[in-house]
PDB file of N, CA and C and ligand atoms in Angstrom:
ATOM      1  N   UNK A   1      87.178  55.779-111.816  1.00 71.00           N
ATOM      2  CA  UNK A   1      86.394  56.343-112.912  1.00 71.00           C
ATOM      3  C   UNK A   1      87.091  56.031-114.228  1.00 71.00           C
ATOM      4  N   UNK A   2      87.771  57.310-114.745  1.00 93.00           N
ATOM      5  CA  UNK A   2      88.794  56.767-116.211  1.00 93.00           C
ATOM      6  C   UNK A   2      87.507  57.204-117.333  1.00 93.00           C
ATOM      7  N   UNK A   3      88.469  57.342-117.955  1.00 97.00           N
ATOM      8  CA  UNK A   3      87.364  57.348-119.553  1.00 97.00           C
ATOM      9  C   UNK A   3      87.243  55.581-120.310  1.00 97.00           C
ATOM     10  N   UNK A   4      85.933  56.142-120.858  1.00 98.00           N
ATOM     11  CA  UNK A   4      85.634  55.251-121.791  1.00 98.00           C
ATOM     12  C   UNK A   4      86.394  55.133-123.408  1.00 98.00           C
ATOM     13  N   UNK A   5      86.642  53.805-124.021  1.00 98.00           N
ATOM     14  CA  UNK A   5      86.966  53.823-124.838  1.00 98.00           C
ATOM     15  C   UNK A   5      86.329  53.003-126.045  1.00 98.00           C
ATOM     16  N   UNK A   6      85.994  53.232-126.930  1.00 98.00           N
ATOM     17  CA  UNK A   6      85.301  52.099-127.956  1.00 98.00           C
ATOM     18  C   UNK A   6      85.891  51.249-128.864  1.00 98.00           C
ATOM     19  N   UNK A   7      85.917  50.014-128.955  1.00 98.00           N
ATOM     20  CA  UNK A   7      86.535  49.202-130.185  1.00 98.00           C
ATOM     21  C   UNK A   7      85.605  48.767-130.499  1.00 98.00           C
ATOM     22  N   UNK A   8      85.455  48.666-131.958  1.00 98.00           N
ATOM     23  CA  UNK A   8      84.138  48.191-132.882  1.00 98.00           C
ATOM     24  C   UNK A   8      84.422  46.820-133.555  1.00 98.00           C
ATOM     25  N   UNK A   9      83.921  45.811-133.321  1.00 98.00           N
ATOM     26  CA  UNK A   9      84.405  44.766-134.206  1.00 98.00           C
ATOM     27  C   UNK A   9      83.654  44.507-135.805  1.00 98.00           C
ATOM     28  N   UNK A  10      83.996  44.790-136.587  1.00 98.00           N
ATOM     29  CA  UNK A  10      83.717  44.732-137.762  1.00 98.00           C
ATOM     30  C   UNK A  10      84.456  44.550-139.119  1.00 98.00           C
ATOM     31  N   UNK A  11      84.014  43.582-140.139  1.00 98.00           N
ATOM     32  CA  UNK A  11      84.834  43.322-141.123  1.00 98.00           C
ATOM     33  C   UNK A  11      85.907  42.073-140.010  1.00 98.00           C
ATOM     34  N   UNK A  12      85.567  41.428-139.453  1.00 98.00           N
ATOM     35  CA  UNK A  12      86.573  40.449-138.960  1.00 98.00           C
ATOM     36  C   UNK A  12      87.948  41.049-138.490  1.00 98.00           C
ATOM     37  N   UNK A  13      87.630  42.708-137.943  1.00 98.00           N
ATOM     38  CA  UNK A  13      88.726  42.979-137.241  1.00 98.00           C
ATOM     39  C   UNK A  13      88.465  44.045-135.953  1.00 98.00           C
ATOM     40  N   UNK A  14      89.427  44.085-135.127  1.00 98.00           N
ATOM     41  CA  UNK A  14      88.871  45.319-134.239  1.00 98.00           C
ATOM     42  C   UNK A  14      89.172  46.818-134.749  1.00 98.00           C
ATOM     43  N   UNK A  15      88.396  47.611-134.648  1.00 98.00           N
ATOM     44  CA  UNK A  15      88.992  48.542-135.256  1.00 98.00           C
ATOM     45  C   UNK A  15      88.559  49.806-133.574  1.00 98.00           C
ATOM     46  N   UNK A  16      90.015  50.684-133.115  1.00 98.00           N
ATOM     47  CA  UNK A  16      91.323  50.585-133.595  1.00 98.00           C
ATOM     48  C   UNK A  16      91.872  48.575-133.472  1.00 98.00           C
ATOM     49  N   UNK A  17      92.655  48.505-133.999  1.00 98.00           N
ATOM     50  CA  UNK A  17      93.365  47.495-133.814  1.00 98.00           C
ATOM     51  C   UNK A  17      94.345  47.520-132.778  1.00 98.00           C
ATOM     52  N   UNK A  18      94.698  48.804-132.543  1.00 98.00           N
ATOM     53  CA  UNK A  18      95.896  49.223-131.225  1.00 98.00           C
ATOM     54  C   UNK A  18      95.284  50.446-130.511  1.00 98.00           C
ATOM     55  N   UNK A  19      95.116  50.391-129.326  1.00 98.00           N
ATOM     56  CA  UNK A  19      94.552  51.651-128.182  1.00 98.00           C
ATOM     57  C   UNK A  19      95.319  52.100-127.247  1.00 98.00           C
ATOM     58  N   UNK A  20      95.859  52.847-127.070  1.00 98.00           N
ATOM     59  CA  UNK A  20      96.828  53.158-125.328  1.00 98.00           C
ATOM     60  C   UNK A  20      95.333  53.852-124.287  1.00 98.00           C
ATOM     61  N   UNK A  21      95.730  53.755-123.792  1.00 98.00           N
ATOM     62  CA  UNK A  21      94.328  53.820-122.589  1.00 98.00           C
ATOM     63  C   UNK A  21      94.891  54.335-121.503  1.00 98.00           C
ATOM     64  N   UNK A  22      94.586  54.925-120.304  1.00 98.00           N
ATOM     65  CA  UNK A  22      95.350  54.836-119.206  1.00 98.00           C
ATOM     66  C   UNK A  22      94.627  53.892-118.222  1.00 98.00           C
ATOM     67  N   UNK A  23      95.812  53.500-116.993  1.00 98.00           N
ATOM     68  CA  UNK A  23      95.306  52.867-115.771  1.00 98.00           C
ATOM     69  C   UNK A  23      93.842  53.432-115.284  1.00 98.00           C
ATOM     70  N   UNK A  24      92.623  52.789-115.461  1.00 97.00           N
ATOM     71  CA  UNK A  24      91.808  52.747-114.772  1.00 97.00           C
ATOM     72  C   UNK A  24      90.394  52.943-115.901  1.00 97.00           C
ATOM     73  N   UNK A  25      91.252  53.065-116.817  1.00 98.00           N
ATOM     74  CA  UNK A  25      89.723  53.198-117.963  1.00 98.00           C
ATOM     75  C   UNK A  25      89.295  52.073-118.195  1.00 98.00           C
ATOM     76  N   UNK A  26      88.326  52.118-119.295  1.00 98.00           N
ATOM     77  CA  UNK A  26      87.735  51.239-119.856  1.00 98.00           C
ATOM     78  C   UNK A  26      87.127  51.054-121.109  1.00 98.00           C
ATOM     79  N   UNK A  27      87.182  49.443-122.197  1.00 98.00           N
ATOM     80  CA  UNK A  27      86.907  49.944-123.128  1.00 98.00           C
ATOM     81  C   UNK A  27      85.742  48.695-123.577  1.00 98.00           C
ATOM     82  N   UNK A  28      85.232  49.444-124.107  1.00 98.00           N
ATOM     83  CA  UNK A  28      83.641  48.937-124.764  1.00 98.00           C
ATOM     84  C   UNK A  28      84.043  48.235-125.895  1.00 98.00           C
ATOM     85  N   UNK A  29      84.049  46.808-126.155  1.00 98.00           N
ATOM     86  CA  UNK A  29      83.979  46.119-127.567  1.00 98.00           C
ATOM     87  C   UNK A  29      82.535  46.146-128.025  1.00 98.00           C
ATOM     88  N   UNK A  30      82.047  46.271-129.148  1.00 98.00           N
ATOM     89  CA  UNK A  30      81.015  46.266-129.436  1.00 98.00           C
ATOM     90  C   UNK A  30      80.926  45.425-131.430  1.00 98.00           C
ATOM     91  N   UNK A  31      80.361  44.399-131.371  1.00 98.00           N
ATOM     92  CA  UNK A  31      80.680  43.535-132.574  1.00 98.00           C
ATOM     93  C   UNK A  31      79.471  43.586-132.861  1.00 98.00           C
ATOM     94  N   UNK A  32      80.136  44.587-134.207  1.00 98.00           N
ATOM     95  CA  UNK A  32      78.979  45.113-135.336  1.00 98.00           C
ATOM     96  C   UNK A  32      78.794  44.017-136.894  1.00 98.00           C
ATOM     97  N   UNK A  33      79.144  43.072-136.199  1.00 98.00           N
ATOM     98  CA  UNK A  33      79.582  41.734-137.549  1.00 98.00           C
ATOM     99  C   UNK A  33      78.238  40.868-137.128  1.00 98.00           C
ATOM    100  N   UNK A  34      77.810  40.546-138.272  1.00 98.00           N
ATOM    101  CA  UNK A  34      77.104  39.451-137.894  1.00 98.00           C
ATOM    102  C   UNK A  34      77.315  38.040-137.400  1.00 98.00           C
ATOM    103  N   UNK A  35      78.406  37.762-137.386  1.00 98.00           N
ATOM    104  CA  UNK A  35      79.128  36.483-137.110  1.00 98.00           C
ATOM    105  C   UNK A  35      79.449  37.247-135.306  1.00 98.00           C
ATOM    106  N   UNK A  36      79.701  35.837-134.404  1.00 98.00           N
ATOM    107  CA  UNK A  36      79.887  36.197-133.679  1.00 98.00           C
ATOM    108  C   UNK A  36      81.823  36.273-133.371  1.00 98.00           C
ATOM    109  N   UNK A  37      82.126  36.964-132.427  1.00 98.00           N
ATOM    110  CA  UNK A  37      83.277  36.963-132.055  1.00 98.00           C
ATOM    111  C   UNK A  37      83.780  36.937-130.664  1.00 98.00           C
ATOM    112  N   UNK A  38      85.209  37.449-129.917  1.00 98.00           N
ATOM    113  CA  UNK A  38      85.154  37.369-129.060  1.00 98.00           C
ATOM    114  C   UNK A  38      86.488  38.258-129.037  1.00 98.00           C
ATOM    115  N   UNK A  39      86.390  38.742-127.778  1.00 98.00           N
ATOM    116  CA  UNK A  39      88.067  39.586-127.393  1.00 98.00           C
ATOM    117  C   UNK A  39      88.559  39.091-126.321  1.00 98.00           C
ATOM    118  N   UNK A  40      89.560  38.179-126.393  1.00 98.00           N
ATOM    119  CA  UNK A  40      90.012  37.291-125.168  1.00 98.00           C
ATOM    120  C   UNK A  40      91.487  37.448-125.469  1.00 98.00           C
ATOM    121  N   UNK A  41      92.013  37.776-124.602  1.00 98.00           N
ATOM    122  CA  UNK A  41      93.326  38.123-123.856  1.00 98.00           C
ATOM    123  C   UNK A  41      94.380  36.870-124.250  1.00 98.00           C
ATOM    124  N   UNK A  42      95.388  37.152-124.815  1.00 97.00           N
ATOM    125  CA  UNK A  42      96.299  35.998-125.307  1.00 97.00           C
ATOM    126  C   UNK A  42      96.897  35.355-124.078  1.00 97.00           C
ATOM    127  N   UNK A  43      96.943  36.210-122.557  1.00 95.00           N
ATOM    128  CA  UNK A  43      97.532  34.945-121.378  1.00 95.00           C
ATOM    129  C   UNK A  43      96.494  34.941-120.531  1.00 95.00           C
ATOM    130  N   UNK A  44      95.250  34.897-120.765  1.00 95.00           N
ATOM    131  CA  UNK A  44      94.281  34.691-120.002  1.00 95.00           C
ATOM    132  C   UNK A  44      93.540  35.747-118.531  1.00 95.00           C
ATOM    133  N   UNK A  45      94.232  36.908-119.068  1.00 95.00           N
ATOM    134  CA  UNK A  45      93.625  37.969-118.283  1.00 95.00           C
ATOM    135  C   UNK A  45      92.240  38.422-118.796  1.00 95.00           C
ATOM    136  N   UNK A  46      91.718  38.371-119.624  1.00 96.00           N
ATOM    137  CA  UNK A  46      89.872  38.693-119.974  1.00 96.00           C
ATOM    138  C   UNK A  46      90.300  38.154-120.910  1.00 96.00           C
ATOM    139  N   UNK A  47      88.658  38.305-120.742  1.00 97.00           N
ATOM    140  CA  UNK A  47      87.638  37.017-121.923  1.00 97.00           C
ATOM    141  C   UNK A  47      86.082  37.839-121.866  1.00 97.00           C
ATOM    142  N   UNK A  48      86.091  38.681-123.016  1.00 97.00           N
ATOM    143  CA  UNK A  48      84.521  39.112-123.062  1.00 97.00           C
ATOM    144  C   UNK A  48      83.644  37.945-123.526  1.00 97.00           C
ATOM    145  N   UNK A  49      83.993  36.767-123.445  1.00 97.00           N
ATOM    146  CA  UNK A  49      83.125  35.696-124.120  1.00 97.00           C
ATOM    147  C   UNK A  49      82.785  36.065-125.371  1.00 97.00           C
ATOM    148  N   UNK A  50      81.506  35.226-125.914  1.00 98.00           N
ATOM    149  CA  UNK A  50      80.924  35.261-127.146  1.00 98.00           C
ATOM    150  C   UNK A  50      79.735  36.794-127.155  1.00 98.00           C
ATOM    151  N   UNK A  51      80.497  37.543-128.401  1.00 98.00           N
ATOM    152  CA  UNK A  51      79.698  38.762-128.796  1.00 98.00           C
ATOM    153  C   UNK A  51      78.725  38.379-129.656  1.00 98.00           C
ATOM    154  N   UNK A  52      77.391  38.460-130.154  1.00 98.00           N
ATOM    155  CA  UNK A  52      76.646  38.389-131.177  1.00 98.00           C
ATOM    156  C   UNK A  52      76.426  39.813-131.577  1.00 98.00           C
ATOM    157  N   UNK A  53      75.626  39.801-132.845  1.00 98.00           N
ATOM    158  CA  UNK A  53      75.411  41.026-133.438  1.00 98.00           C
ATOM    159  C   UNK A  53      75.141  41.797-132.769  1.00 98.00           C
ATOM    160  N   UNK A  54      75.460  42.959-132.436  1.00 98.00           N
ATOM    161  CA  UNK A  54      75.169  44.254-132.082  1.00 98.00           C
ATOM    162  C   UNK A  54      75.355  44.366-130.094  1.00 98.00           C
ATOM    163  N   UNK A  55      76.258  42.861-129.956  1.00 98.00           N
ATOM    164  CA  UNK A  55      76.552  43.214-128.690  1.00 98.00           C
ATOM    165  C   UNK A  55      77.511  43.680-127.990  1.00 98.00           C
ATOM    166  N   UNK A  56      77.727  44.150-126.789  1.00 98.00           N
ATOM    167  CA  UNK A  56      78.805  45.149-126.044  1.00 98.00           C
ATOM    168  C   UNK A  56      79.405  44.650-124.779  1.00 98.00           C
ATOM    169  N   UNK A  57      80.548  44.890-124.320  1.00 98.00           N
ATOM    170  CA  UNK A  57      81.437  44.378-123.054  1.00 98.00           C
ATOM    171  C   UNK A  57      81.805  45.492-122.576  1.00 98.00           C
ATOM    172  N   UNK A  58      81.938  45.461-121.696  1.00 97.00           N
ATOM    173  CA  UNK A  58      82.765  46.542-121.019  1.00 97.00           C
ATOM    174  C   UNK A  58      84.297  46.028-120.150  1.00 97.00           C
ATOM    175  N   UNK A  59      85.174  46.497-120.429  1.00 97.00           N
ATOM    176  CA  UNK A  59      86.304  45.716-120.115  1.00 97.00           C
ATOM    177  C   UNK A  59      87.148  46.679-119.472  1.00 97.00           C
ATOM    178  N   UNK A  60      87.480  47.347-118.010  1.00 97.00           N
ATOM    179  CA  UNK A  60      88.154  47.623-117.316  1.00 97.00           C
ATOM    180  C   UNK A  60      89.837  47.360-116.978  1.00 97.00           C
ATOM    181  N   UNK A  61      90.637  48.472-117.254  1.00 97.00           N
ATOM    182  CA  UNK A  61      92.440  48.004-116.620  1.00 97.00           C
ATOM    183  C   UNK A  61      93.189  48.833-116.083  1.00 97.00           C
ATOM    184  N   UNK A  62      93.740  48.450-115.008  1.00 96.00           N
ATOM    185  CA  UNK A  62      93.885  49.278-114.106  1.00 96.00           C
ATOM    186  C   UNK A  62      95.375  49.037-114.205  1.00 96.00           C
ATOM    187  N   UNK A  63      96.033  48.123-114.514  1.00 96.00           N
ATOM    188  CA  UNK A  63      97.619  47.856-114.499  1.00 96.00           C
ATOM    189  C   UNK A  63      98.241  47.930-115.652  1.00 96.00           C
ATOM    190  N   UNK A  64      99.563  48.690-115.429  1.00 97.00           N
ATOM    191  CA  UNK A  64      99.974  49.545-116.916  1.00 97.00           C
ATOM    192  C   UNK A  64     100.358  48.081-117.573  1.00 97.00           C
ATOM    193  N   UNK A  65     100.710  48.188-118.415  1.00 97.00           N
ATOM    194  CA  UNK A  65     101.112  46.695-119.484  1.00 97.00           C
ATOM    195  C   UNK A  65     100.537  47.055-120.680  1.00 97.00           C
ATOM    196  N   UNK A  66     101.076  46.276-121.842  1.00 98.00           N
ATOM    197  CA  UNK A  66     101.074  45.349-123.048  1.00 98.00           C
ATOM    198  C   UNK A  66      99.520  44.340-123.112  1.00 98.00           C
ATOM    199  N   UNK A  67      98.788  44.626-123.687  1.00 98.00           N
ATOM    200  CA  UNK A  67      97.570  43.250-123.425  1.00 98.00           C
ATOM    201  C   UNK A  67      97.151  42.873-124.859  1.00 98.00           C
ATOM    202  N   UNK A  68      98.114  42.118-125.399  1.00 98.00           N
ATOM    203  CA  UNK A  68      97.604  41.319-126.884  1.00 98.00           C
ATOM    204  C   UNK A  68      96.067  40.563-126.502  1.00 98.00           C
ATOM    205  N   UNK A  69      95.437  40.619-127.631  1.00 98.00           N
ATOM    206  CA  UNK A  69      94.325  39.864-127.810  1.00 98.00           C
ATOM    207  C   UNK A  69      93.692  39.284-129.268  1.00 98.00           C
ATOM    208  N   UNK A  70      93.610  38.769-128.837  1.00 98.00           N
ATOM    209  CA  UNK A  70      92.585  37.985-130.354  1.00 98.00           C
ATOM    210  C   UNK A  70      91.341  37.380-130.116  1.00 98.00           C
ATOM    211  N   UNK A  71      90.702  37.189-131.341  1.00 98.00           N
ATOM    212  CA  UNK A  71      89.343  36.475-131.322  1.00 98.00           C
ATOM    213  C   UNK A  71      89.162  35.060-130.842  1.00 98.00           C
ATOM    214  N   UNK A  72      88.436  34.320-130.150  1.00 98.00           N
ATOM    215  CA  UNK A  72      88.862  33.351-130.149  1.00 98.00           C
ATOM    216  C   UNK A  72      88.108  31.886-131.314  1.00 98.00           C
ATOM    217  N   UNK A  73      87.186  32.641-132.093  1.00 98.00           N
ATOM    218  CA  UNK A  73      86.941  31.642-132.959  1.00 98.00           C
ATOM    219  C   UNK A  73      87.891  31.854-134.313  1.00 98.00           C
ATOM    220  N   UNK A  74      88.117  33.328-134.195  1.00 98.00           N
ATOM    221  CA  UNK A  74      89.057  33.777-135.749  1.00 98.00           C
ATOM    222  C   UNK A  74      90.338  34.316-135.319  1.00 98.00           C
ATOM    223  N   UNK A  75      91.932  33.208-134.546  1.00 97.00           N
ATOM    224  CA  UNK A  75      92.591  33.560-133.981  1.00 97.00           C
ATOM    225  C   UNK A  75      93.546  34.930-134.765  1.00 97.00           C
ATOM    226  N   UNK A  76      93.151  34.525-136.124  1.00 98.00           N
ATOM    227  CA  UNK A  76      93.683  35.668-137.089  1.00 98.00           C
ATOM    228  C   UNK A  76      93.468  37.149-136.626  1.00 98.00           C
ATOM    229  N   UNK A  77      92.242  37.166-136.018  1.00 98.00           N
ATOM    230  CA  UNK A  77      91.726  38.724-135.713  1.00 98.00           C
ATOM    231  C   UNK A  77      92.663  38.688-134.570  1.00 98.00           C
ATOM    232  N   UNK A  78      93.231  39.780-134.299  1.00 98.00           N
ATOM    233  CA  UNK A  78      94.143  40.512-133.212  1.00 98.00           C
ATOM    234  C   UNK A  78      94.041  41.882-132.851  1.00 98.00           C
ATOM    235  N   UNK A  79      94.355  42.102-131.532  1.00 98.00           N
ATOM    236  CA  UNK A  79      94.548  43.452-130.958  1.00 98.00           C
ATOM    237  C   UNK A  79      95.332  43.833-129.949  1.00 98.00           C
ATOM    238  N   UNK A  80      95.858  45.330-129.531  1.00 98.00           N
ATOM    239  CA  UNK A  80      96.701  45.246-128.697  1.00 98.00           C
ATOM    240  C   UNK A  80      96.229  46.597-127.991  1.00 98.00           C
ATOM    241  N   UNK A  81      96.074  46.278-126.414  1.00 98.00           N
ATOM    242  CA  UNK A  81      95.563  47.210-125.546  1.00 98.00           C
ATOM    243  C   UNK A  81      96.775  47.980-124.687  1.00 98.00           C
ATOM    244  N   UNK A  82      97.195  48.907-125.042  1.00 98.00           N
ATOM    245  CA  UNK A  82      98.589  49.349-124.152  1.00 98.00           C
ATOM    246  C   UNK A  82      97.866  50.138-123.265  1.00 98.00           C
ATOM    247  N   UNK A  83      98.009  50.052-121.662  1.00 98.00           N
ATOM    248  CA  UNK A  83      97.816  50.769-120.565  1.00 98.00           C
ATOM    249  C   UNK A  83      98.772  51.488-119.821  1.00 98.00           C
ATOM    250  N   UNK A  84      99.054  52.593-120.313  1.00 97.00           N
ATOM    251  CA  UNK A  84     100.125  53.224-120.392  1.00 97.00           C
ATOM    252  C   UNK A  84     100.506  54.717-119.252  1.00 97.00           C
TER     253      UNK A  84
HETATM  254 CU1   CU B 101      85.948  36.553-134.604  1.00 90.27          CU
END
């Protein structure tokens, strides 16, 4: 089960930008930008693919860790998922 968590992508960033979560939740990206984006995992553990306006992922983690991420068309945008 786990709780849900929300990251909003907007303004070319995630906002939170940093989340602690626990083992087994999950968190909803949802990119409120008109441009599209993406939340993909800096060593290749997820990849919500390409978000368009007003769309949503649901992204599940069950193993405690560190999970940097960035956009992958705007590597500038970053985030960090601690499962703690
Ligand atoms: Cu982007």
């Amino acid at each position: 089960m786990g709780q849900l968590h929300a990251i909003e992508i907007r303004g070319f960033a995630f906002v939170p930008a940093q989340i602690t979560i626990a083992p087994g939740d999950t968190v909803v990206f949802t990119n409120r930008d008109s441009a599209p984006h993406t939340a993909t995992s800096e060593s290749g553990l997820f990849d919500s693919g390409r978000l368009g306006n007003n769309q949503s992922v649901r992204l599940s983690f069950s193993a405690r860790g560190s999970y940097p991420y960035l956009c992958a068309f705007h590597p500038r945008m970053r985030g960090m998922i601690t499962v703690a």
